[in-house]
Coordinates of N, CA and C in Angstrom, one line a residue:
X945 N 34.9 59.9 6.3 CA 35.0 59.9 4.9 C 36.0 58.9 4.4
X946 N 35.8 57.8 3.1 CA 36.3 57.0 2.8 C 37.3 57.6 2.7
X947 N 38.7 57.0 2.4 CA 40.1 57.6 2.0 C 40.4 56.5 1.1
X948 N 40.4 56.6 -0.1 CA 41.0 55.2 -1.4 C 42.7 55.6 -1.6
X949 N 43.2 54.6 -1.1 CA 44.8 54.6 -1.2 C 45.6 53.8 -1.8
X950 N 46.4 53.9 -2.9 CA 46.8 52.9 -3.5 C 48.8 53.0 -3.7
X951 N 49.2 52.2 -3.2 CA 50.5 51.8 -3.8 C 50.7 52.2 -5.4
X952 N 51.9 53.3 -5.3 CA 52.3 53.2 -6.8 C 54.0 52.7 -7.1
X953 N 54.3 52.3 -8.5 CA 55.7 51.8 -8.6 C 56.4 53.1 -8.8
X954 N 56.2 54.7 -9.0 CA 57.1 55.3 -9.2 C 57.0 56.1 -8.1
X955 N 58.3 57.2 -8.2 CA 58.7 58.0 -7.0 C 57.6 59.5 -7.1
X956 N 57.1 59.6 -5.7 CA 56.2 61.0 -5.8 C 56.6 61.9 -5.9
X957 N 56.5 63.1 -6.5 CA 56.9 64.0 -6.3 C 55.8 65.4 -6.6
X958 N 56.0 66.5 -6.5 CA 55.1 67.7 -6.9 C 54.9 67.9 -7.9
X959 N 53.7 67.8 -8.6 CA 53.5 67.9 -9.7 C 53.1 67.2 -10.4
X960 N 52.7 66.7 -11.9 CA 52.0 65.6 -12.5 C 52.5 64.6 -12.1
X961 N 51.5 63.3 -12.5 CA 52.0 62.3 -12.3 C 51.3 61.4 -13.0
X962 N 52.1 60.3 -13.8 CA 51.0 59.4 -15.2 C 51.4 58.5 -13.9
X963 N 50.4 57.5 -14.1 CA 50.5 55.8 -14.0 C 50.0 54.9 -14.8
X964 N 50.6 54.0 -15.2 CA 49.8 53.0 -16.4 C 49.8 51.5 -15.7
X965 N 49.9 51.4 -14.4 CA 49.7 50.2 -13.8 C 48.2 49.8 -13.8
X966 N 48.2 48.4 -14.4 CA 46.7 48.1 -15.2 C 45.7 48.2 -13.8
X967 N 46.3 47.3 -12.6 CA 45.3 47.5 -11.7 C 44.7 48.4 -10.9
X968 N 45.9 49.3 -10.7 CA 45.2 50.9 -9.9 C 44.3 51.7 -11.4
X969 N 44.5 51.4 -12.6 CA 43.5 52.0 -13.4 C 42.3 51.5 -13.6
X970 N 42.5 49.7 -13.7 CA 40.9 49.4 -13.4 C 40.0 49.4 -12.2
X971 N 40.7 49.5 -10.9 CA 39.8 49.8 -9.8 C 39.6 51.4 -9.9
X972 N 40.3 52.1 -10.3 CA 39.6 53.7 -10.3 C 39.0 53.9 -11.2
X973 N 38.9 53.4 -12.8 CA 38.0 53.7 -13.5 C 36.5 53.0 -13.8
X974 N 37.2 51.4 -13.2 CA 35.7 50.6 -13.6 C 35.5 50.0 -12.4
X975 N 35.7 49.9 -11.0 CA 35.3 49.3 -9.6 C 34.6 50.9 -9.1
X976 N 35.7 51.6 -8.7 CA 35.1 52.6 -7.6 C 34.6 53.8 -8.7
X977 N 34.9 54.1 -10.2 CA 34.4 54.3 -10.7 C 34.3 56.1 -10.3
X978 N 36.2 56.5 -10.3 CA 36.0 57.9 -9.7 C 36.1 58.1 -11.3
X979 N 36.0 60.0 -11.1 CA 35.9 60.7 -12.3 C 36.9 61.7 -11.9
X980 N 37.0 62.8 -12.6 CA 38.2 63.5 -12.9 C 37.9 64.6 -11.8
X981 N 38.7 65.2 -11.4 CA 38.6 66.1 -10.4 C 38.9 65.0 -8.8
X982 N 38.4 64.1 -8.4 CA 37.9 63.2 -7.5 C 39.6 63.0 -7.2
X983 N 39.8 62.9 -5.6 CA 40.8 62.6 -4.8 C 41.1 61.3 -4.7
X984 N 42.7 61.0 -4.5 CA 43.0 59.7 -3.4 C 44.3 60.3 -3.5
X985 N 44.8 59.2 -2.1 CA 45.8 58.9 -1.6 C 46.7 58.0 -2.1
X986 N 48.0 58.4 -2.7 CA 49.2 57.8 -3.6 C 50.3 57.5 -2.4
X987 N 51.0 56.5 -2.6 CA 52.0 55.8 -1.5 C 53.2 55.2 -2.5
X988 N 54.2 55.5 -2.2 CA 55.3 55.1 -2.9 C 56.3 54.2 -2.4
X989 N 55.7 53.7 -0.9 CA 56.6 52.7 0.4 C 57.6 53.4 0.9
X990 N 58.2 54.8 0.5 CA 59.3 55.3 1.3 C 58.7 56.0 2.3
X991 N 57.3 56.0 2.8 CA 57.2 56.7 4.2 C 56.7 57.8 3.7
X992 N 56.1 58.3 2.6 CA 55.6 59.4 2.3 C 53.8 59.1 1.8
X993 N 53.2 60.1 1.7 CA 51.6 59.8 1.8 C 51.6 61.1 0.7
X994 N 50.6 61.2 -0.6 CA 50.1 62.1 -1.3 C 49.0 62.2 -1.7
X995 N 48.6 63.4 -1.1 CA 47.0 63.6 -1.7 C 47.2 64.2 -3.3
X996 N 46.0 63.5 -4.0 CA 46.6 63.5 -5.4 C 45.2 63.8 -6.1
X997 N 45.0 64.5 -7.3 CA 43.8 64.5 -7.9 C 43.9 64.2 -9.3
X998 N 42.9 63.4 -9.7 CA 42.8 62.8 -10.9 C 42.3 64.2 -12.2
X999 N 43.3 64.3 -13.1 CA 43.2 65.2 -14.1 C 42.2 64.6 -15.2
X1000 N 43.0 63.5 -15.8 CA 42.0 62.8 -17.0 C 42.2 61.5 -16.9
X1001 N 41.4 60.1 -17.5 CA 41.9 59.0 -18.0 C 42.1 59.0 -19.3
X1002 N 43.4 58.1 -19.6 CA 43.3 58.1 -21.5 C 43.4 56.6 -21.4
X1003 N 42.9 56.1 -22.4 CA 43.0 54.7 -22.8 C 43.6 53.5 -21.8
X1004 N 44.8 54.0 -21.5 CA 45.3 52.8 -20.2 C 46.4 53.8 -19.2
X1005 N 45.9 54.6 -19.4 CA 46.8 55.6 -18.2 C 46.0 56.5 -17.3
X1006 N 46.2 56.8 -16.3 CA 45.4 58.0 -15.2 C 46.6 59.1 -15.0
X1007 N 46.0 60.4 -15.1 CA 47.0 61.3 -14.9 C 46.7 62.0 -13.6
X1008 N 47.3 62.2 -12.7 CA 47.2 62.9 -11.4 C 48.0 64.1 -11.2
X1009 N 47.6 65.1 -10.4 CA 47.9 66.1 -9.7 C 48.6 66.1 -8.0
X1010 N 49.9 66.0 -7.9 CA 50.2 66.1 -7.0 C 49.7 67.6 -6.1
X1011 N 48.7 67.0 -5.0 CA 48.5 68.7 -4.4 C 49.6 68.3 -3.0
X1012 N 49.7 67.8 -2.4 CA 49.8 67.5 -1.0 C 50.9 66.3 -0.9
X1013 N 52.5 66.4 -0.2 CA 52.9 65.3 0.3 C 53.3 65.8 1.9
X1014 N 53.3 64.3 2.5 CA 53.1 64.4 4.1 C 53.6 63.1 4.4
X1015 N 55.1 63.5 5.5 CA 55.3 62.5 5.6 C 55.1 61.7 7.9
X1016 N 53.7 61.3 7.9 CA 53.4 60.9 8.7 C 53.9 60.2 10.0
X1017 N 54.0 60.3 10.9 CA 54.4 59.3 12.1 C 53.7 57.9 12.7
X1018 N 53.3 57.5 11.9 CA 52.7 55.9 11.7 C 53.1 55.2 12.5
X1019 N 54.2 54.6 11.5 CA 54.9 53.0 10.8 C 55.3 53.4 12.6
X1020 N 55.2 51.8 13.5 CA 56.0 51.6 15.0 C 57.9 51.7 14.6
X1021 N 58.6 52.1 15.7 CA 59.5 52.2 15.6 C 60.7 51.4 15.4
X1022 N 60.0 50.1 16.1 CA 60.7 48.8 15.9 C 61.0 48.3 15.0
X1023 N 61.6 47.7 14.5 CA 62.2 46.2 13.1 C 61.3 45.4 14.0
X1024 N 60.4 45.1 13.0 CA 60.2 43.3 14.0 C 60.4 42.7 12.6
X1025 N 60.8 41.7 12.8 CA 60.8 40.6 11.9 C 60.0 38.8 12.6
X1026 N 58.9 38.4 11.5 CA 58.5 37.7 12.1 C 58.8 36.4 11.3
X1027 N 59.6 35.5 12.3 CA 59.5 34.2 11.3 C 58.8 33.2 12.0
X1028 N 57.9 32.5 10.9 CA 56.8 31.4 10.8 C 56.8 30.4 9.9
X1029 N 56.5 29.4 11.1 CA 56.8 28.2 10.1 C 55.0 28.1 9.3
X1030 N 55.9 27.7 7.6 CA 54.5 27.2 7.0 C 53.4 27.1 7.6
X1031 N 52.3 27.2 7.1 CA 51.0 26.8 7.8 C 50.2 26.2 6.7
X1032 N 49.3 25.3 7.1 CA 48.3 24.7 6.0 C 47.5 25.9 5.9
X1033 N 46.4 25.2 4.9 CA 45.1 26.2 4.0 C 45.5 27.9 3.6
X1034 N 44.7 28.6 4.1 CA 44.8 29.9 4.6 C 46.0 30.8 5.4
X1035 N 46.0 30.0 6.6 CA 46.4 30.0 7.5 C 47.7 31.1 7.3
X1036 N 48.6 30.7 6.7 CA 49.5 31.9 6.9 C 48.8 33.1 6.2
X1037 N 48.0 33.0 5.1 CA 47.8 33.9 4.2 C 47.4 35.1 5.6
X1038 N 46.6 34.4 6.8 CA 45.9 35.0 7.1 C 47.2 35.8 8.6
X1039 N 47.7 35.2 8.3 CA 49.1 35.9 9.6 C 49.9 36.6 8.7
X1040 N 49.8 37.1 7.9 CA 50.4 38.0 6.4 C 49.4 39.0 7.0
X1041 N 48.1 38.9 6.3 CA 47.1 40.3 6.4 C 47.6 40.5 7.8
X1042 N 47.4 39.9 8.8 CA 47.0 40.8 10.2 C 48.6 41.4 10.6
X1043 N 49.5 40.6 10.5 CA 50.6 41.1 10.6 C 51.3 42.4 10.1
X1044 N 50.7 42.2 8.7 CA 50.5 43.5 8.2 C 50.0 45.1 8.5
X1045 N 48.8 44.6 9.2 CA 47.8 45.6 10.0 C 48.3 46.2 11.1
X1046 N 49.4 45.2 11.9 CA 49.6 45.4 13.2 C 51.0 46.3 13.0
X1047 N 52.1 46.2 11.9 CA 53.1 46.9 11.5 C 54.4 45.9 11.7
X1048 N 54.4 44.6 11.5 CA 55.3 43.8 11.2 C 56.4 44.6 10.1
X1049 N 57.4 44.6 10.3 CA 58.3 44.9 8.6 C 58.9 43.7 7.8
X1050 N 58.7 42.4 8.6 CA 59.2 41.6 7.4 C 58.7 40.4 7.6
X1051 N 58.0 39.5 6.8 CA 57.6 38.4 7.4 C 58.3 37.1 6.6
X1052 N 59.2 36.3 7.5 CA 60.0 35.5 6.8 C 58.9 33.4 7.2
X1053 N 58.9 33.1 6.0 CA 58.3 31.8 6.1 C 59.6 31.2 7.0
X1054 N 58.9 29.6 7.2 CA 60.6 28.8 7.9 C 59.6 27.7 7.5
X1055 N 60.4 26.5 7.8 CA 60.6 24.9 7.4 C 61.4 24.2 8.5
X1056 N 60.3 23.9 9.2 CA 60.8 23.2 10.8 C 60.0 21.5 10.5
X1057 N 61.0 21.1 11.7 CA 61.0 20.0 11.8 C 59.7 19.2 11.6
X1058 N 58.1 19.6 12.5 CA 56.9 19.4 12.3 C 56.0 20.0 11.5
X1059 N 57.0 20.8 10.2 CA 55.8 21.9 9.4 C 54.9 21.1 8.7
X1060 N 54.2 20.9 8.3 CA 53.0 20.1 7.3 C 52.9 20.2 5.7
X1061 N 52.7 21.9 5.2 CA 52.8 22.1 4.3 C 54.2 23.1 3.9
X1062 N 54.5 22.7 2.6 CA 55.9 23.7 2.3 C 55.8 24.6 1.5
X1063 N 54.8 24.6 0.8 CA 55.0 25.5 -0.3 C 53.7 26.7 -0.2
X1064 N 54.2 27.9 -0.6 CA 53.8 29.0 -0.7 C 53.4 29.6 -1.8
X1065 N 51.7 30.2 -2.0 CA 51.6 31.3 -3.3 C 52.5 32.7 -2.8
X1066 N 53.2 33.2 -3.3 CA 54.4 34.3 -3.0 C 52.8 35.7 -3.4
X1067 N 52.5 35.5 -4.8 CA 52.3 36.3 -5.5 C 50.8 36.8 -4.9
X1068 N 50.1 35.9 -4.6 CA 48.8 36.0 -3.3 C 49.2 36.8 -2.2
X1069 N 50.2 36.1 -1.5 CA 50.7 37.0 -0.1 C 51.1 38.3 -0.6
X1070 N 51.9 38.6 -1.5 CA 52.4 40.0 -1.3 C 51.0 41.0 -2.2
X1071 N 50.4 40.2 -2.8 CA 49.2 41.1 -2.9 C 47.7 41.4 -1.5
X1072 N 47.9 40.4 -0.2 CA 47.5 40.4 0.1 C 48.0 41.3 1.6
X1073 N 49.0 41.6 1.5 CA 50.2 42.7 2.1 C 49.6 43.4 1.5
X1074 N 49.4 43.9 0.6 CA 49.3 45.3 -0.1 C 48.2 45.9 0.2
X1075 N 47.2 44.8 0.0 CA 45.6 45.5 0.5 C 45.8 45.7 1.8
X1076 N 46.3 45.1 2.6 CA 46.3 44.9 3.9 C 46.9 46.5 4.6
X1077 N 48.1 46.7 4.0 CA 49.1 47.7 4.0 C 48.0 49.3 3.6
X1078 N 47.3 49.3 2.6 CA 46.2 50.1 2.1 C 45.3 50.4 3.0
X1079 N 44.6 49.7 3.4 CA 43.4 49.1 4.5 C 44.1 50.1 5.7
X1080 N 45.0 49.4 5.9 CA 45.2 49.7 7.7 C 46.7 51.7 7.8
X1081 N 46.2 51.9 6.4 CA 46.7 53.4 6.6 C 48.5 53.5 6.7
X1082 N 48.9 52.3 6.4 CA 50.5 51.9 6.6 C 50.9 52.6 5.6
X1083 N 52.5 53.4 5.7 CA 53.3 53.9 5.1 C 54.1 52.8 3.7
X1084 N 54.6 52.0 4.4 CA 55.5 51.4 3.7 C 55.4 49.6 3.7
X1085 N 55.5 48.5 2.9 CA 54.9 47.8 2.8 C 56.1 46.7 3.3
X1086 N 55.1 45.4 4.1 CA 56.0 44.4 4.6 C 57.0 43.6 3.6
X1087 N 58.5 43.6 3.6 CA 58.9 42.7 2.8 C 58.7 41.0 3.4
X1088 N 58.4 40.1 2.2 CA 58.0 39.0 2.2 C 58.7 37.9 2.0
X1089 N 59.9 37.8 2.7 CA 60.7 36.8 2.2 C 60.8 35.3 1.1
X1090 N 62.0 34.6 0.9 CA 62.3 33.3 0.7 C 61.5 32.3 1.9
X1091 N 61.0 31.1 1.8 CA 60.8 30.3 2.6 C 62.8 29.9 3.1
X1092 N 62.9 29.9 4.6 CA 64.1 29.2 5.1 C 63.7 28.2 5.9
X1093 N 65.0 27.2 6.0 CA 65.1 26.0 6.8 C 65.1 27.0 8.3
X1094 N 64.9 26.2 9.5 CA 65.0 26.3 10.9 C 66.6 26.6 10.8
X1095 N 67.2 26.2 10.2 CA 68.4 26.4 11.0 C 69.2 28.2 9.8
X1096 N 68.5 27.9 8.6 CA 69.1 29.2 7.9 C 68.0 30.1 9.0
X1097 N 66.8 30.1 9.1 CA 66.3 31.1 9.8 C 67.0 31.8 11.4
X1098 N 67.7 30.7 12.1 CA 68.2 31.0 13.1 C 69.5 31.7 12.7
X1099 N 70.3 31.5 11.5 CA 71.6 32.0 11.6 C 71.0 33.4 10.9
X1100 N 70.2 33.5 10.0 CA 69.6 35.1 9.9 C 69.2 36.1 10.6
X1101 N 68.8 35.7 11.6 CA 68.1 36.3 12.8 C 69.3 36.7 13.9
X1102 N 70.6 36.0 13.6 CA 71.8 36.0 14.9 C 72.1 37.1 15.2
X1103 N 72.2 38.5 14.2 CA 72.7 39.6 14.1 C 71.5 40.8 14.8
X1104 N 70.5 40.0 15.3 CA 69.1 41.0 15.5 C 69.5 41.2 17.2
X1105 N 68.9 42.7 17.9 CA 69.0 43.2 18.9 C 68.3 42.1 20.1
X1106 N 67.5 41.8 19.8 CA 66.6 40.1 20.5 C 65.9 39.5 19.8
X1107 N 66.1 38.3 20.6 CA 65.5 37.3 19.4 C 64.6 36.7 20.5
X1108 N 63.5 36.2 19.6 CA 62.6 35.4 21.0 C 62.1 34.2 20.0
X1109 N 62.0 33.4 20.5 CA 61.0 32.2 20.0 C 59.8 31.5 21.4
X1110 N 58.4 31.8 20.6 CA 57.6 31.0 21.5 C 57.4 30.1 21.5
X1111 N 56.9 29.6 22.4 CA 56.9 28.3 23.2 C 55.9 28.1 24.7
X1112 N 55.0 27.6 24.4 CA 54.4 27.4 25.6 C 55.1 26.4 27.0
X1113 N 56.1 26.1 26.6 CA 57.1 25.7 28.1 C 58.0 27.3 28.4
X1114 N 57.5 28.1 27.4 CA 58.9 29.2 28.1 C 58.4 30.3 29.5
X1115 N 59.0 31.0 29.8 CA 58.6 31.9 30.9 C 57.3 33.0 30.2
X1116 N 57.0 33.7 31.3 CA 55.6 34.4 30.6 C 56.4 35.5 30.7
X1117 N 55.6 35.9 28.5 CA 55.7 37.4 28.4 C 55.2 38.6 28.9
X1118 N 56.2 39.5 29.3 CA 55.8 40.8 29.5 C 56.7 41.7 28.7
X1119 N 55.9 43.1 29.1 CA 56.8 44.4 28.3 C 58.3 44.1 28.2
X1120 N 59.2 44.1 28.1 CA 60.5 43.8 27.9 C 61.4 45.3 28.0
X1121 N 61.7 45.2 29.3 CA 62.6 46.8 29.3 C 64.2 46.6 29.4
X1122 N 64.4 47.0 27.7 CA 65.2 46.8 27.3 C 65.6 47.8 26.2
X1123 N 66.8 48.2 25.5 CA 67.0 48.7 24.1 C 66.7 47.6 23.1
X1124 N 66.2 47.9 22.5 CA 65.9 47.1 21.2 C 65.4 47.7 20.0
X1125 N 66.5 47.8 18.9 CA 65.6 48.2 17.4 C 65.5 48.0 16.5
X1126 N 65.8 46.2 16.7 CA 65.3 45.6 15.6 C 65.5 43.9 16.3
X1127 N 64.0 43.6 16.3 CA 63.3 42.3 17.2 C 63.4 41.1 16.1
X1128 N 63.5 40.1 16.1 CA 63.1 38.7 15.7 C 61.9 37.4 16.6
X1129 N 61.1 37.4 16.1 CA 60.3 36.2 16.8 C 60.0 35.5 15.8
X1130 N 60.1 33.8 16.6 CA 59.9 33.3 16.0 C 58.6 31.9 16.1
X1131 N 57.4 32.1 15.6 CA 56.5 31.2 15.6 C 56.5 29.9 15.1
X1132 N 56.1 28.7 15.9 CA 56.5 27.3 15.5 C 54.6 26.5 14.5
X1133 N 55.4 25.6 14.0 CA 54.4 24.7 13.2 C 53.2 24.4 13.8
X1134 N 51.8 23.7 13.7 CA 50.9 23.1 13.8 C 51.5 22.2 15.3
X1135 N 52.6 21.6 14.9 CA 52.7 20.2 15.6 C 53.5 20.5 16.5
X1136 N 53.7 21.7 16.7 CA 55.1 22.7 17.9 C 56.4 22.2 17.5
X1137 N 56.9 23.1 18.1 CA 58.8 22.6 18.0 C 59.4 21.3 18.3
X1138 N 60.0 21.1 18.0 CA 60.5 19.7 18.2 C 61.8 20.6 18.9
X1139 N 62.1 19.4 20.5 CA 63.1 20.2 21.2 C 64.3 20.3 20.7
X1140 N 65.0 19.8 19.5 CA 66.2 20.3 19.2 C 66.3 21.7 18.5
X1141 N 65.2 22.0 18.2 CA 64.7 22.9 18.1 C 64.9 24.3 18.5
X1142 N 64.4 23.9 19.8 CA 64.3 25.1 21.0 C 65.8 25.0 21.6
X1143 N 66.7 24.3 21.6 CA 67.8 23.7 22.2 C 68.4 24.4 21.6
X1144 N 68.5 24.4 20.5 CA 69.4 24.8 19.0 C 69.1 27.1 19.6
X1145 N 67.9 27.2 19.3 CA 67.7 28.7 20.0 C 68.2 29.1 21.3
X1146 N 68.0 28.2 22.4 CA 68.6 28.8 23.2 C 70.4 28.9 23.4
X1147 N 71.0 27.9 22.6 CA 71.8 27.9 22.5 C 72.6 29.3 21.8
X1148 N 71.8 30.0 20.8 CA 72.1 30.9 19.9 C 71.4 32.3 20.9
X1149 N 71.3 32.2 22.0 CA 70.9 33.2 23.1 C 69.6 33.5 22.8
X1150 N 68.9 32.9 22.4 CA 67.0 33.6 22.5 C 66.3 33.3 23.5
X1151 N 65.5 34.3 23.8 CA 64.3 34.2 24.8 C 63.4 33.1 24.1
X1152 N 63.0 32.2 25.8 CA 62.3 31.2 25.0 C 61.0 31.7 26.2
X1153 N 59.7 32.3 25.5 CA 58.7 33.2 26.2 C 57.7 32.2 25.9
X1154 N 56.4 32.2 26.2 CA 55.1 31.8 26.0 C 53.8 33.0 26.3
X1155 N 53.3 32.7 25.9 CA 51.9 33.4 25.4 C 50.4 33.2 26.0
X1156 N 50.9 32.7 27.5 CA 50.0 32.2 28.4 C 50.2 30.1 28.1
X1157 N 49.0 30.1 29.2 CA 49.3 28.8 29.2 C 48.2 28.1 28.6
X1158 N 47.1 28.6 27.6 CA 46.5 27.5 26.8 C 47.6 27.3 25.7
X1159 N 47.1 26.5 24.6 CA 47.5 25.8 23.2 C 47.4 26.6 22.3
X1160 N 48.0 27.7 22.1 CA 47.2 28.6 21.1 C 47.3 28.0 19.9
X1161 N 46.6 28.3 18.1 CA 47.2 27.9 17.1 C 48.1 29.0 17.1
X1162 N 48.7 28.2 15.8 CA 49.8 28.8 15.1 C 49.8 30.2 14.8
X1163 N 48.6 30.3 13.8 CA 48.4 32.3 13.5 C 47.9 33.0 14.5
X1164 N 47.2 32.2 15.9 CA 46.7 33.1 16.6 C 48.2 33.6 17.2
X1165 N 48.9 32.8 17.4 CA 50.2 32.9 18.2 C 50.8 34.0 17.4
X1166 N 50.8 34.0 16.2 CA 52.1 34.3 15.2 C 51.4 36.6 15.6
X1167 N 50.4 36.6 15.6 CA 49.5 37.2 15.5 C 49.4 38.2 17.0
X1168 N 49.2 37.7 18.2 CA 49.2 38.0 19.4 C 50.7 38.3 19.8
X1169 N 51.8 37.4 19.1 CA 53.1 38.0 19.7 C 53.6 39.4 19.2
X1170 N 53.2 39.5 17.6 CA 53.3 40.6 16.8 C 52.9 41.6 17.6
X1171 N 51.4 41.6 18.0 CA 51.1 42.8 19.0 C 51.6 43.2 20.0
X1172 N 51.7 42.2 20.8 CA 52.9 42.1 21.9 C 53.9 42.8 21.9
X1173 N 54.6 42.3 21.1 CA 56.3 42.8 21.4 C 55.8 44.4 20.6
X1174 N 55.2 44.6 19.9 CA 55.7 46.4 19.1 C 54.9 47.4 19.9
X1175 N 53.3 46.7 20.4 CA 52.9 47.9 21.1 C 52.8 47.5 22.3
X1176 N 52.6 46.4 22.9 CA 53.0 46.5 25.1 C 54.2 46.3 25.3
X1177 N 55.6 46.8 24.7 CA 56.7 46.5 25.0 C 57.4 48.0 24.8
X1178 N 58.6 48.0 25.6 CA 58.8 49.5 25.7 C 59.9 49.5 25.1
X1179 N 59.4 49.5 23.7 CA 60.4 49.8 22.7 C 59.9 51.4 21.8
X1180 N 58.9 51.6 22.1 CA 58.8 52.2 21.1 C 58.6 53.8 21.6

């Protein structure tokens, strides 16, 4: 049975609940086209889930019935934080969704020495988090950082339990048996790292791993490490 789940801006609680956010009102009254009595699933990003039922619509508001809050064991237990440099076309848009899917908590852009393109629709990506976040049953939604330089990204990341940056010259990844609870990786440009680069990282103590030994691209990379380190690593 379908389950319609939407992100709301205010805090849930038992009991009524208005919303006047234009878009959750026009997908439930003129896309999916529920009617009164008719369920869904309310999310407010703190890790809580509500089954909620629709009382009435009035002009630009939906009123809901808190029946049910439940706060689920989902979200993986790790911080991962993923930083990636720019990507042309799609491309990151599309390492946003999956990263999303997979339970990334923060996805920070970077600006490396070989990146191509610099600039970012912000307001695309975090709407495309959101469906993504909806979609794949997630609690709480990825924060979407500032674009950083290579070198602000590396001093951001200093304070994290491990840091890795891939690299197809690094040693080959496995599970990593270690404490760790809260990860940094970091994915390189189109044109790969330029070695002062990786110099500059290992200097600042990161694992420098690879991801087998073909060429992956960029989002496949950015994409397969995410999986990697949260669910074949014994972190969680």
């Amino acid at each position: 049975m379908r389950e319609d789940r939407f992100f709301v801006a205010k805090k849930i609680e038992r009991g009524e609940l208005k919303i006047s956010e234009k878009e959750i009102f026009h997908q439930l009254k003129n896309v999916l086209r529920k009617k009164v009595g008719d369920r869904v699933i309310l999310l407010d990003g703190t890790g809580i889930e509500a089954v909620a039922e629709i009382k009435n619509f009035s002009k630009d508001k939906v009123k809901f019935e808190i029946l049910k809050i439940e706060k689920p064991n989902r979200e993986p237990k790790i911080f991962l934080s993923l930083f990636c440099s720019v990507l042309k076309k799609s491309n990151f848009e599309l390492v946003v969704q999956k990263a999303t899917e997979i339970g990334v908590k923060e996805i920070v852009p970077i600006l490396c020495k070989n990146t191509i393109k610099t600039g970012l629709n912000f307001e695309r990506l975090k709407k495309i988090a959101k469906e993504a976040t909806e979609q794949s049953k997630r609690l709480t939604l990825p924060k979407i950082e500032k674009i950083l330089t290579f070198k602000e990204a590396i001093e951001r990341a200093k304070n994290f339990d491990l840091k890795i940056l891939f690299d197809i010259s690094g040693k080959d990844f496995c599970p990593l048996k270690r404490e760790a609870k809260k990860v940094a990786i970091f994915i390189g440009p189109e044109g790969g790292w330029d070695k002062s680069e990786i110099e500059l990282a290992k200097k600042e103590n990161f694992e420098i791993l690879n991801l087998g030994k073909l060429n992956l691209r960029s989002e496949t990379a950015a994409i397969l490490a995410s999986f990697l380190t949260i669910h074949l690593s014994l972190f969680c």
